[in-house]
Amino acid sequence: MSTRGEHQTVPLSVLLKRELASEKIEDPEIVHGLASHSKKGEDFTLLKTECQRALGDGFTTFSVFGLFDGHNGSAAAIYTKENLLNNVLSAIPADLNRDEWVAALPRALVAGFVKTDKDFQQRAKTSGTTVTFVILEGWVVTVASVGDSCCIFESAEGGIYHLSADHRLECNEEERHRITASGGEVGRLNAGGGAEIGPLRCWPGGLCLSRSIGDMDVGEFIVPVPYVKQVKLSTAGGRMIISSDGVWDALTAEEALDCCRGMPPDAAAAQIVKEAVKPKGLRDDTTCIVVDILPQEKPAALPPPKKPVKGMLKAMFRKKNSGSSSQDKDYMEPDVVEELFEEGSAWLSERLDTKYPLCNIFKLFICAVCQLEMKPGEGISIHVGTSNPVKLRPWDGPFLCSSCNEKKEAMEGKRPSGNRHGSDSD
């Protein structure tokens, strides 16, 4: 996973100039395949390729692909599959043009994930789920993820890009520090006699992930705030793989891509699952979604791309050089994968904040998470209680309702997680 400091975003104005400077680029053709081997029956998927959104006098379409890997029962995975998309779309203001809608997605995904988690916990179910959620709008891909189900993309030029985060405590030191600072404990299972076994887990509860939806029996420091990455793809297209940990525990990104090269998406997904379960048999639910993003009138099976150097994982996106707009020409080549947005902070005060001019499209007296309408003065600024040295003004939002502010404080370790313990399990 790349860190925030490695890449800089490409200005939206640059992308608009590029679009105006060239002929209209047609939206890609989306072809997908799904394969799954079930052990516990806790993996669920969402595949929607013709979602419609009003745009002026007409409409535009976008695609959604979601993978929900449940644990401790399937209730959280099912609930998230059925409600997350609506919660995300509800957090996006109406009447936005295409570029504004794409720019609003990262914040809306954070709000939708947190609302889904908050609403599910009120059902007093103790199951949880990882989520990898992909929205394709034209050539822009936005991926939001919590947990250890991962999404990768291989461009037609042969570059491999990781579009999700791995929130396993074993491999994420930053998340371990966050949890302990918020009042949780991180350690391995005590087998007696001082011996510790297995992966690092969060206690109480013993979950080996730092982020998920649900898991009300573990602690509020297991947060639903997703890592979000947004990229603009090359118009040459490429192949995206979204898989549960049953695949990634057995295969590297290169191995998954190599084993299905030249196959159409449905056959490719089946081949990846077959290769993943081959070494040790079916030990966990193993699910794979393959999505080919193709220029119009291209064959469904991608040809073998130019082979990158063996073992090299390409994580470099086109970056912005320091300086003024006079360097816009550096961006004008369309056939590269460009990073538009990346953020992985667990703090809502950082994730829901917006800068001018994007902030103008969000309403001031609407809860930034649950979209509840509030009277002036009722909302609580997300900046309250943060280390922000600037004195807050009454209109310095975004704002949360009292219920969502309690959720925020619990996730930040500012109050006990209280009612998350002693509830009924599945």
Short mmCIF file of N, CA and C in Angstrom, two decimals, residues 129-275:
data_model
loop_
_atom_site.label_atom_id
_atom_site.label_comp_id
_atom_site.label_asym_id
_atom_site.label_seq_id
_atom_site.Cartn_x
_atom_site.Cartn_y
_atom_site.Cartn_z
N THR A 129 -17.77 -7.65 8.74
CA THR A 129 -17.43 -7.94 7.35
C THR A 129 -16.34 -7.01 6.86
N THR A 130 -15.46 -7.54 6.01
CA THR A 130 -14.58 -6.68 5.23
C THR A 130 -15.37 -6.16 4.04
N VAL A 131 -14.91 -5.08 3.47
CA VAL A 131 -15.58 -4.51 2.29
C VAL A 131 -14.54 -3.99 1.32
N THR A 132 -14.64 -4.40 0.07
CA THR A 132 -13.92 -3.75 -1.02
C THR A 132 -14.98 -3.30 -2.02
N PHE A 133 -15.08 -1.99 -2.22
CA PHE A 133 -16.20 -1.39 -2.94
C PHE A 133 -15.65 -0.52 -4.06
N VAL A 134 -16.04 -0.84 -5.29
CA VAL A 134 -15.47 -0.19 -6.47
C VAL A 134 -16.58 0.51 -7.24
N ILE A 135 -16.36 1.78 -7.57
CA ILE A 135 -17.28 2.53 -8.43
C ILE A 135 -16.52 2.97 -9.67
N LEU A 136 -17.04 2.58 -10.83
CA LEU A 136 -16.45 2.93 -12.13
C LEU A 136 -17.34 3.96 -12.82
N GLU A 137 -16.80 5.16 -13.03
CA GLU A 137 -17.53 6.22 -13.73
C GLU A 137 -16.67 6.67 -14.90
N GLY A 138 -17.05 6.24 -16.10
CA GLY A 138 -16.19 6.51 -17.24
C GLY A 138 -14.86 5.79 -17.05
N TRP A 139 -13.77 6.52 -17.19
CA TRP A 139 -12.44 5.94 -17.01
C TRP A 139 -11.88 6.18 -15.61
N VAL A 140 -12.71 6.69 -14.72
CA VAL A 140 -12.28 6.94 -13.34
C VAL A 140 -12.73 5.79 -12.45
N VAL A 141 -11.79 5.23 -11.70
CA VAL A 141 -12.08 4.14 -10.77
C VAL A 141 -11.87 4.65 -9.35
N THR A 142 -12.87 4.46 -8.50
CA THR A 142 -12.77 4.83 -7.09
C THR A 142 -12.98 3.58 -6.25
N VAL A 143 -12.02 3.29 -5.38
CA VAL A 143 -12.05 2.07 -4.57
C VAL A 143 -12.00 2.46 -3.10
N ALA A 144 -12.94 1.93 -2.32
CA ALA A 144 -12.95 2.12 -0.87
C ALA A 144 -12.86 0.75 -0.22
N SER A 145 -12.03 0.63 0.82
CA SER A 145 -11.82 -0.70 1.40
C SER A 145 -11.58 -0.64 2.90
N VAL A 146 -12.15 -1.63 3.60
CA VAL A 146 -11.80 -1.93 4.98
C VAL A 146 -11.57 -3.44 5.07
N GLY A 147 -10.55 -3.85 5.81
CA GLY A 147 -10.28 -5.27 5.96
C GLY A 147 -9.16 -5.74 5.07
N ASP A 148 -9.23 -7.01 4.66
CA ASP A 148 -8.13 -7.62 3.91
C ASP A 148 -8.54 -8.23 2.58
N SER A 149 -9.71 -7.87 2.08
CA SER A 149 -10.05 -8.22 0.70
C SER A 149 -9.48 -7.14 -0.19
N CYS A 150 -8.73 -7.51 -1.21
CA CYS A 150 -7.94 -6.53 -1.94
C CYS A 150 -8.35 -6.39 -3.40
N CYS A 151 -8.00 -5.24 -3.97
CA CYS A 151 -8.29 -4.93 -5.37
C CYS A 151 -6.99 -4.50 -6.05
N ILE A 152 -6.69 -5.14 -7.18
CA ILE A 152 -5.53 -4.75 -7.98
C ILE A 152 -5.98 -4.45 -9.39
N PHE A 153 -5.15 -3.70 -10.11
CA PHE A 153 -5.44 -3.37 -11.51
C PHE A 153 -4.16 -3.51 -12.32
N GLU A 154 -4.27 -4.18 -13.47
CA GLU A 154 -3.17 -4.25 -14.41
C GLU A 154 -3.55 -3.50 -15.67
N SER A 155 -2.78 -2.48 -16.00
CA SER A 155 -3.07 -1.70 -17.20
C SER A 155 -2.66 -2.48 -18.44
N ALA A 156 -3.18 -2.05 -19.58
CA ALA A 156 -2.81 -2.69 -20.84
C ALA A 156 -1.33 -2.52 -21.14
N GLU A 157 -0.71 -1.51 -20.51
CA GLU A 157 0.72 -1.30 -20.70
C GLU A 157 1.57 -2.21 -19.81
N GLY A 158 0.93 -2.94 -18.87
CA GLY A 158 1.65 -3.90 -18.07
C GLY A 158 1.94 -3.48 -16.64
N GLY A 159 1.55 -2.27 -16.22
CA GLY A 159 1.77 -1.83 -14.85
C GLY A 159 0.75 -2.44 -13.90
N ILE A 160 1.18 -2.80 -12.71
CA ILE A 160 0.29 -3.37 -11.70
C ILE A 160 0.11 -2.35 -10.58
N TYR A 161 -1.15 -2.08 -10.23
CA TYR A 161 -1.47 -1.05 -9.24
C TYR A 161 -2.33 -1.65 -8.13
N HIS A 162 -1.97 -1.37 -6.87
CA HIS A 162 -2.79 -1.77 -5.73
C HIS A 162 -3.75 -0.63 -5.43
N LEU A 163 -5.05 -0.91 -5.47
CA LEU A 163 -6.07 0.12 -5.29
C LEU A 163 -6.77 0.03 -3.94
N SER A 164 -6.33 -0.87 -3.06
CA SER A 164 -6.96 -1.02 -1.75
C SER A 164 -5.87 -1.13 -0.69
N ALA A 165 -6.29 -1.15 0.57
CA ALA A 165 -5.36 -1.27 1.69
C ALA A 165 -5.53 -2.62 2.37
N ASP A 166 -4.50 -3.05 3.06
CA ASP A 166 -4.56 -4.28 3.86
C ASP A 166 -4.60 -3.87 5.33
N HIS A 167 -5.73 -4.11 5.98
CA HIS A 167 -5.90 -3.68 7.37
C HIS A 167 -5.69 -4.81 8.37
N ARG A 168 -4.91 -5.82 7.99
CA ARG A 168 -4.53 -6.84 8.96
C ARG A 168 -3.52 -6.24 9.93
N LEU A 169 -3.73 -6.47 11.21
CA LEU A 169 -2.84 -5.91 12.22
C LEU A 169 -1.41 -6.42 12.06
N GLU A 170 -1.27 -7.62 11.55
CA GLU A 170 0.04 -8.23 11.41
C GLU A 170 0.97 -7.40 10.53
N CYS A 171 0.42 -6.72 9.54
CA CYS A 171 1.26 -6.03 8.57
C CYS A 171 1.02 -4.52 8.52
N ASN A 172 0.33 -3.97 9.51
CA ASN A 172 0.02 -2.54 9.47
C ASN A 172 0.36 -1.91 10.82
N GLU A 173 1.60 -1.46 10.94
CA GLU A 173 2.08 -0.91 12.21
C GLU A 173 1.33 0.36 12.61
N GLU A 174 0.99 1.18 11.63
CA GLU A 174 0.28 2.42 11.92
C GLU A 174 -1.08 2.14 12.57
N GLU A 175 -1.77 1.12 12.09
CA GLU A 175 -3.06 0.78 12.66
C GLU A 175 -2.91 0.18 14.07
N ARG A 176 -1.84 -0.57 14.30
CA ARG A 176 -1.59 -1.09 15.65
C ARG A 176 -1.42 0.06 16.64
N HIS A 177 -0.68 1.07 16.27
CA HIS A 177 -0.48 2.22 17.14
C HIS A 177 -1.79 2.96 17.39
N ARG A 178 -2.60 3.10 16.34
CA ARG A 178 -3.89 3.80 16.50
C ARG A 178 -4.78 3.08 17.49
N ILE A 179 -4.85 1.76 17.41
CA ILE A 179 -5.73 0.99 18.29
C ILE A 179 -5.27 1.07 19.74
N THR A 180 -3.99 0.90 19.98
CA THR A 180 -3.51 0.97 21.36
C THR A 180 -3.69 2.37 21.93
N ALA A 181 -3.52 3.40 21.10
CA ALA A 181 -3.72 4.77 21.56
C ALA A 181 -5.19 5.05 21.88
N SER A 182 -6.09 4.29 21.26
CA SER A 182 -7.53 4.48 21.48
C SER A 182 -8.07 3.60 22.61
N GLY A 183 -7.20 2.81 23.26
CA GLY A 183 -7.63 2.00 24.39
C GLY A 183 -7.72 0.52 24.14
N GLY A 184 -7.42 0.07 22.91
CA GLY A 184 -7.45 -1.36 22.63
C GLY A 184 -6.12 -2.02 22.95
N GLU A 185 -6.11 -3.34 22.90
CA GLU A 185 -4.89 -4.10 23.10
C GLU A 185 -4.62 -4.95 21.86
N VAL A 186 -3.36 -5.07 21.51
CA VAL A 186 -2.95 -5.84 20.34
C VAL A 186 -1.97 -6.91 20.79
N GLY A 187 -2.25 -8.16 20.46
CA GLY A 187 -1.35 -9.25 20.83
C GLY A 187 -1.80 -10.54 20.18
N ARG A 188 -0.99 -11.57 20.35
CA ARG A 188 -1.31 -12.88 19.78
C ARG A 188 -2.10 -13.71 20.78
N LEU A 189 -2.66 -14.79 20.30
CA LEU A 189 -3.43 -15.69 21.16
C LEU A 189 -2.49 -16.38 22.14
N ASN A 190 -2.86 -16.34 23.40
CA ASN A 190 -2.05 -16.96 24.45
C ASN A 190 -2.41 -18.44 24.54
N ALA A 191 -1.44 -19.30 24.22
CA ALA A 191 -1.69 -20.73 24.22
C ALA A 191 -1.35 -21.38 25.56
N GLY A 192 -0.98 -20.58 26.55
CA GLY A 192 -0.62 -21.12 27.86
C GLY A 192 0.88 -21.29 28.01
N GLY A 193 1.36 -21.12 29.22
CA GLY A 193 2.78 -21.27 29.47
C GLY A 193 3.62 -20.19 28.84
N GLY A 194 3.00 -19.04 28.55
CA GLY A 194 3.73 -17.93 27.95
C GLY A 194 3.87 -18.01 26.45
N ALA A 195 3.36 -19.08 25.84
CA ALA A 195 3.47 -19.23 24.38
C ALA A 195 2.38 -18.45 23.69
N GLU A 196 2.74 -17.75 22.62
CA GLU A 196 1.78 -17.01 21.82
C GLU A 196 1.77 -17.56 20.40
N ILE A 197 0.57 -17.70 19.84
CA ILE A 197 0.45 -18.29 18.51
C ILE A 197 -0.46 -17.44 17.64
N GLY A 198 -0.35 -17.67 16.32
CA GLY A 198 -1.25 -17.04 15.37
C GLY A 198 -0.91 -15.59 15.08
N PRO A 199 -1.74 -14.94 14.27
CA PRO A 199 -1.50 -13.54 13.88
C PRO A 199 -1.82 -12.59 15.02
N LEU A 200 -1.37 -11.36 14.90
CA LEU A 200 -1.72 -10.32 15.86
C LEU A 200 -3.22 -10.06 15.80
N ARG A 201 -3.81 -9.89 16.98
CA ARG A 201 -5.25 -9.66 17.09
C ARG A 201 -5.53 -8.49 18.01
N CYS A 202 -6.74 -7.95 17.87
CA CYS A 202 -7.19 -6.87 18.74
C CYS A 202 -8.04 -7.46 19.85
N TRP A 203 -7.77 -7.03 21.09
CA TRP A 203 -8.52 -7.54 22.24
C TRP A 203 -9.22 -6.39 22.94
N PRO A 204 -10.47 -6.60 23.41
CA PRO A 204 -11.22 -7.87 23.43
C PRO A 204 -11.74 -8.23 22.03
N GLY A 205 -12.10 -9.50 21.89
CA GLY A 205 -12.71 -9.97 20.66
C GLY A 205 -11.82 -10.85 19.82
N GLY A 206 -10.53 -10.52 19.73
CA GLY A 206 -9.61 -11.36 18.99
C GLY A 206 -9.65 -11.19 17.48
N LEU A 207 -10.13 -10.04 16.99
CA LEU A 207 -10.19 -9.80 15.56
C LEU A 207 -8.79 -9.45 15.05
N CYS A 208 -8.41 -10.02 13.91
CA CYS A 208 -7.06 -9.74 13.38
C CYS A 208 -7.06 -8.57 12.40
N LEU A 209 -8.19 -7.87 12.27
CA LEU A 209 -8.30 -6.70 11.41
C LEU A 209 -8.46 -5.44 12.25
N SER A 210 -8.03 -4.31 11.70
CA SER A 210 -8.18 -3.03 12.40
C SER A 210 -9.38 -2.24 11.90
N ARG A 211 -9.92 -2.62 10.75
CA ARG A 211 -11.08 -1.92 10.20
C ARG A 211 -12.05 -2.92 9.60
N SER A 212 -13.33 -2.67 9.82
CA SER A 212 -14.39 -3.53 9.29
C SER A 212 -15.71 -2.81 9.48
N ILE A 213 -16.78 -3.39 8.97
CA ILE A 213 -18.14 -2.94 9.29
C ILE A 213 -18.75 -3.99 10.19
N GLY A 214 -19.37 -3.54 11.29
CA GLY A 214 -19.95 -4.44 12.28
C GLY A 214 -19.02 -4.65 13.45
N ASP A 215 -18.89 -5.91 13.90
CA ASP A 215 -17.97 -6.28 14.99
C ASP A 215 -18.21 -5.45 16.24
N MET A 216 -19.46 -5.32 16.65
CA MET A 216 -19.77 -4.50 17.82
C MET A 216 -19.26 -5.11 19.12
N ASP A 217 -18.87 -6.38 19.11
CA ASP A 217 -18.36 -7.02 20.32
C ASP A 217 -16.86 -6.83 20.50
N VAL A 218 -16.22 -6.15 19.58
CA VAL A 218 -14.76 -6.02 19.65
C VAL A 218 -14.34 -4.69 20.27
N GLY A 219 -14.95 -3.60 19.85
CA GLY A 219 -14.57 -2.28 20.35
C GLY A 219 -14.69 -1.25 19.25
N GLU A 220 -15.02 -0.02 19.63
CA GLU A 220 -15.23 1.03 18.63
C GLU A 220 -13.95 1.39 17.89
N PHE A 221 -12.80 1.00 18.42
CA PHE A 221 -11.54 1.33 17.73
C PHE A 221 -11.33 0.46 16.50
N ILE A 222 -12.15 -0.58 16.31
CA ILE A 222 -12.22 -1.25 15.00
C ILE A 222 -13.17 -0.41 14.16
N VAL A 223 -12.63 0.43 13.29
CA VAL A 223 -13.43 1.48 12.67
C VAL A 223 -13.86 1.10 11.25
N PRO A 224 -14.98 1.69 10.77
CA PRO A 224 -15.45 1.42 9.41
C PRO A 224 -14.97 2.46 8.40
N VAL A 225 -14.04 3.34 8.79
CA VAL A 225 -13.58 4.41 7.90
C VAL A 225 -12.68 3.81 6.83
N PRO A 226 -13.05 3.89 5.56
CA PRO A 226 -12.30 3.17 4.52
C PRO A 226 -11.08 3.94 4.02
N TYR A 227 -10.11 3.17 3.57
CA TYR A 227 -9.05 3.71 2.72
C TYR A 227 -9.68 3.92 1.34
N VAL A 228 -9.42 5.07 0.73
CA VAL A 228 -10.00 5.38 -0.57
C VAL A 228 -8.90 5.79 -1.54
N LYS A 229 -8.92 5.19 -2.71
CA LYS A 229 -8.02 5.59 -3.79
C LYS A 229 -8.86 5.80 -5.05
N GLN A 230 -8.57 6.88 -5.75
CA GLN A 230 -9.28 7.21 -6.99
C GLN A 230 -8.24 7.46 -8.09
N VAL A 231 -8.39 6.77 -9.22
CA VAL A 231 -7.45 6.92 -10.32
C VAL A 231 -8.20 7.10 -11.64
N LYS A 232 -7.54 7.77 -12.57
CA LYS A 232 -8.06 7.87 -13.94
C LYS A 232 -7.22 6.93 -14.79
N LEU A 233 -7.89 5.99 -15.46
CA LEU A 233 -7.20 4.95 -16.20
C LEU A 233 -6.78 5.43 -17.58
N SER A 234 -5.82 4.74 -18.11
CA SER A 234 -5.46 4.90 -19.51
C SER A 234 -6.64 4.46 -20.37
N THR A 235 -6.81 5.12 -21.53
CA THR A 235 -7.89 4.74 -22.43
C THR A 235 -7.61 3.41 -23.13
N ALA A 236 -6.45 2.83 -22.87
CA ALA A 236 -6.18 1.48 -23.39
C ALA A 236 -6.84 0.41 -22.53
N GLY A 237 -7.27 0.77 -21.34
CA GLY A 237 -7.98 -0.16 -20.47
C GLY A 237 -7.06 -1.05 -19.67
N GLY A 238 -7.63 -2.14 -19.17
CA GLY A 238 -6.87 -3.08 -18.36
C GLY A 238 -7.79 -4.05 -17.64
N ARG A 239 -7.22 -4.79 -16.71
CA ARG A 239 -7.96 -5.82 -15.96
C ARG A 239 -7.88 -5.54 -14.46
N MET A 240 -9.01 -5.62 -13.80
CA MET A 240 -9.09 -5.43 -12.36
C MET A 240 -9.51 -6.75 -11.71
N ILE A 241 -8.86 -7.07 -10.59
CA ILE A 241 -9.19 -8.26 -9.81
C ILE A 241 -9.55 -7.84 -8.40
N ILE A 242 -10.73 -8.24 -7.94
CA ILE A 242 -11.18 -8.01 -6.57
C ILE A 242 -11.37 -9.38 -5.94
N SER A 243 -10.64 -9.66 -4.88
CA SER A 243 -10.71 -11.01 -4.30
C SER A 243 -10.66 -10.95 -2.78
N SER A 244 -11.25 -11.95 -2.16
CA SER A 244 -11.18 -12.10 -0.71
C SER A 244 -9.81 -12.65 -0.32
N ASP A 245 -9.54 -12.67 0.99
CA ASP A 245 -8.21 -13.09 1.45
C ASP A 245 -7.92 -14.55 1.12
N GLY A 246 -8.96 -15.34 0.81
CA GLY A 246 -8.72 -16.72 0.40
C GLY A 246 -7.87 -16.82 -0.84
N VAL A 247 -7.93 -15.79 -1.71
CA VAL A 247 -7.08 -15.74 -2.89
C VAL A 247 -5.70 -15.20 -2.55
N TRP A 248 -5.67 -14.05 -1.84
CA TRP A 248 -4.39 -13.37 -1.62
C TRP A 248 -3.51 -14.08 -0.60
N ASP A 249 -4.08 -14.95 0.22
CA ASP A 249 -3.26 -15.76 1.12
C ASP A 249 -2.47 -16.82 0.35
N ALA A 250 -2.91 -17.11 -0.88
CA ALA A 250 -2.27 -18.16 -1.67
C ALA A 250 -1.50 -17.63 -2.88
N LEU A 251 -1.94 -16.49 -3.44
CA LEU A 251 -1.35 -15.99 -4.68
C LEU A 251 -0.88 -14.55 -4.53
N THR A 252 0.22 -14.22 -5.20
CA THR A 252 0.61 -12.83 -5.31
C THR A 252 -0.19 -12.18 -6.44
N ALA A 253 -0.10 -10.86 -6.53
CA ALA A 253 -0.79 -10.16 -7.61
C ALA A 253 -0.33 -10.66 -8.97
N GLU A 254 0.98 -10.82 -9.12
CA GLU A 254 1.51 -11.30 -10.41
C GLU A 254 1.02 -12.70 -10.73
N GLU A 255 0.98 -13.58 -9.73
CA GLU A 255 0.53 -14.95 -9.95
C GLU A 255 -0.94 -14.99 -10.35
N ALA A 256 -1.76 -14.17 -9.71
CA ALA A 256 -3.18 -14.14 -10.04
C ALA A 256 -3.39 -13.67 -11.47
N LEU A 257 -2.65 -12.64 -11.88
CA LEU A 257 -2.79 -12.13 -13.24
C LEU A 257 -2.24 -13.09 -14.27
N ASP A 258 -1.09 -13.70 -13.97
CA ASP A 258 -0.45 -14.59 -14.94
C ASP A 258 -1.26 -15.86 -15.21
N CYS A 259 -1.92 -16.38 -14.17
CA CYS A 259 -2.60 -17.67 -14.32
C CYS A 259 -3.84 -17.59 -15.21
N CYS A 260 -4.32 -16.38 -15.48
CA CYS A 260 -5.55 -16.26 -16.27
C CYS A 260 -5.37 -15.38 -17.51
N ARG A 261 -4.13 -15.19 -17.91
CA ARG A 261 -3.87 -14.29 -19.02
C ARG A 261 -4.51 -14.78 -20.31
N GLY A 262 -5.20 -13.86 -21.01
CA GLY A 262 -5.85 -14.20 -22.27
C GLY A 262 -7.23 -14.79 -22.12
N MET A 263 -7.66 -15.07 -20.88
CA MET A 263 -8.99 -15.65 -20.66
C MET A 263 -10.04 -14.54 -20.51
N PRO A 264 -11.28 -14.80 -20.90
CA PRO A 264 -12.36 -13.85 -20.62
C PRO A 264 -12.62 -13.80 -19.12
N PRO A 265 -13.28 -12.76 -18.62
CA PRO A 265 -13.39 -12.56 -17.18
C PRO A 265 -14.00 -13.71 -16.39
N ASP A 266 -15.05 -14.35 -16.92
CA ASP A 266 -15.67 -15.43 -16.15
C ASP A 266 -14.72 -16.61 -15.99
N ALA A 267 -14.02 -16.98 -17.08
CA ALA A 267 -13.05 -18.07 -17.00
C ALA A 267 -11.84 -17.66 -16.15
N ALA A 268 -11.46 -16.38 -16.22
CA ALA A 268 -10.32 -15.89 -15.45
C ALA A 268 -10.60 -15.97 -13.95
N ALA A 269 -11.81 -15.56 -13.54
CA ALA A 269 -12.16 -15.63 -12.13
C ALA A 269 -12.13 -17.06 -11.63
N ALA A 270 -12.68 -17.97 -12.42
CA ALA A 270 -12.69 -19.39 -12.03
C ALA A 270 -11.27 -19.94 -11.93
N GLN A 271 -10.40 -19.53 -12.84
CA GLN A 271 -9.01 -20.02 -12.83
C GLN A 271 -8.26 -19.50 -11.60
N ILE A 272 -8.48 -18.25 -11.24
CA ILE A 272 -7.81 -17.67 -10.07
C ILE A 272 -8.24 -18.41 -8.80
N VAL A 273 -9.54 -18.67 -8.65
CA VAL A 273 -10.01 -19.41 -7.47
C VAL A 273 -9.44 -20.82 -7.47
N LYS A 274 -9.39 -21.45 -8.63
CA LYS A 274 -8.84 -22.81 -8.73
C LYS A 274 -7.38 -22.83 -8.28
N GLU A 275 -6.60 -21.87 -8.75
CA GLU A 275 -5.19 -21.80 -8.38
C GLU A 275 -5.01 -21.49 -6.89
#
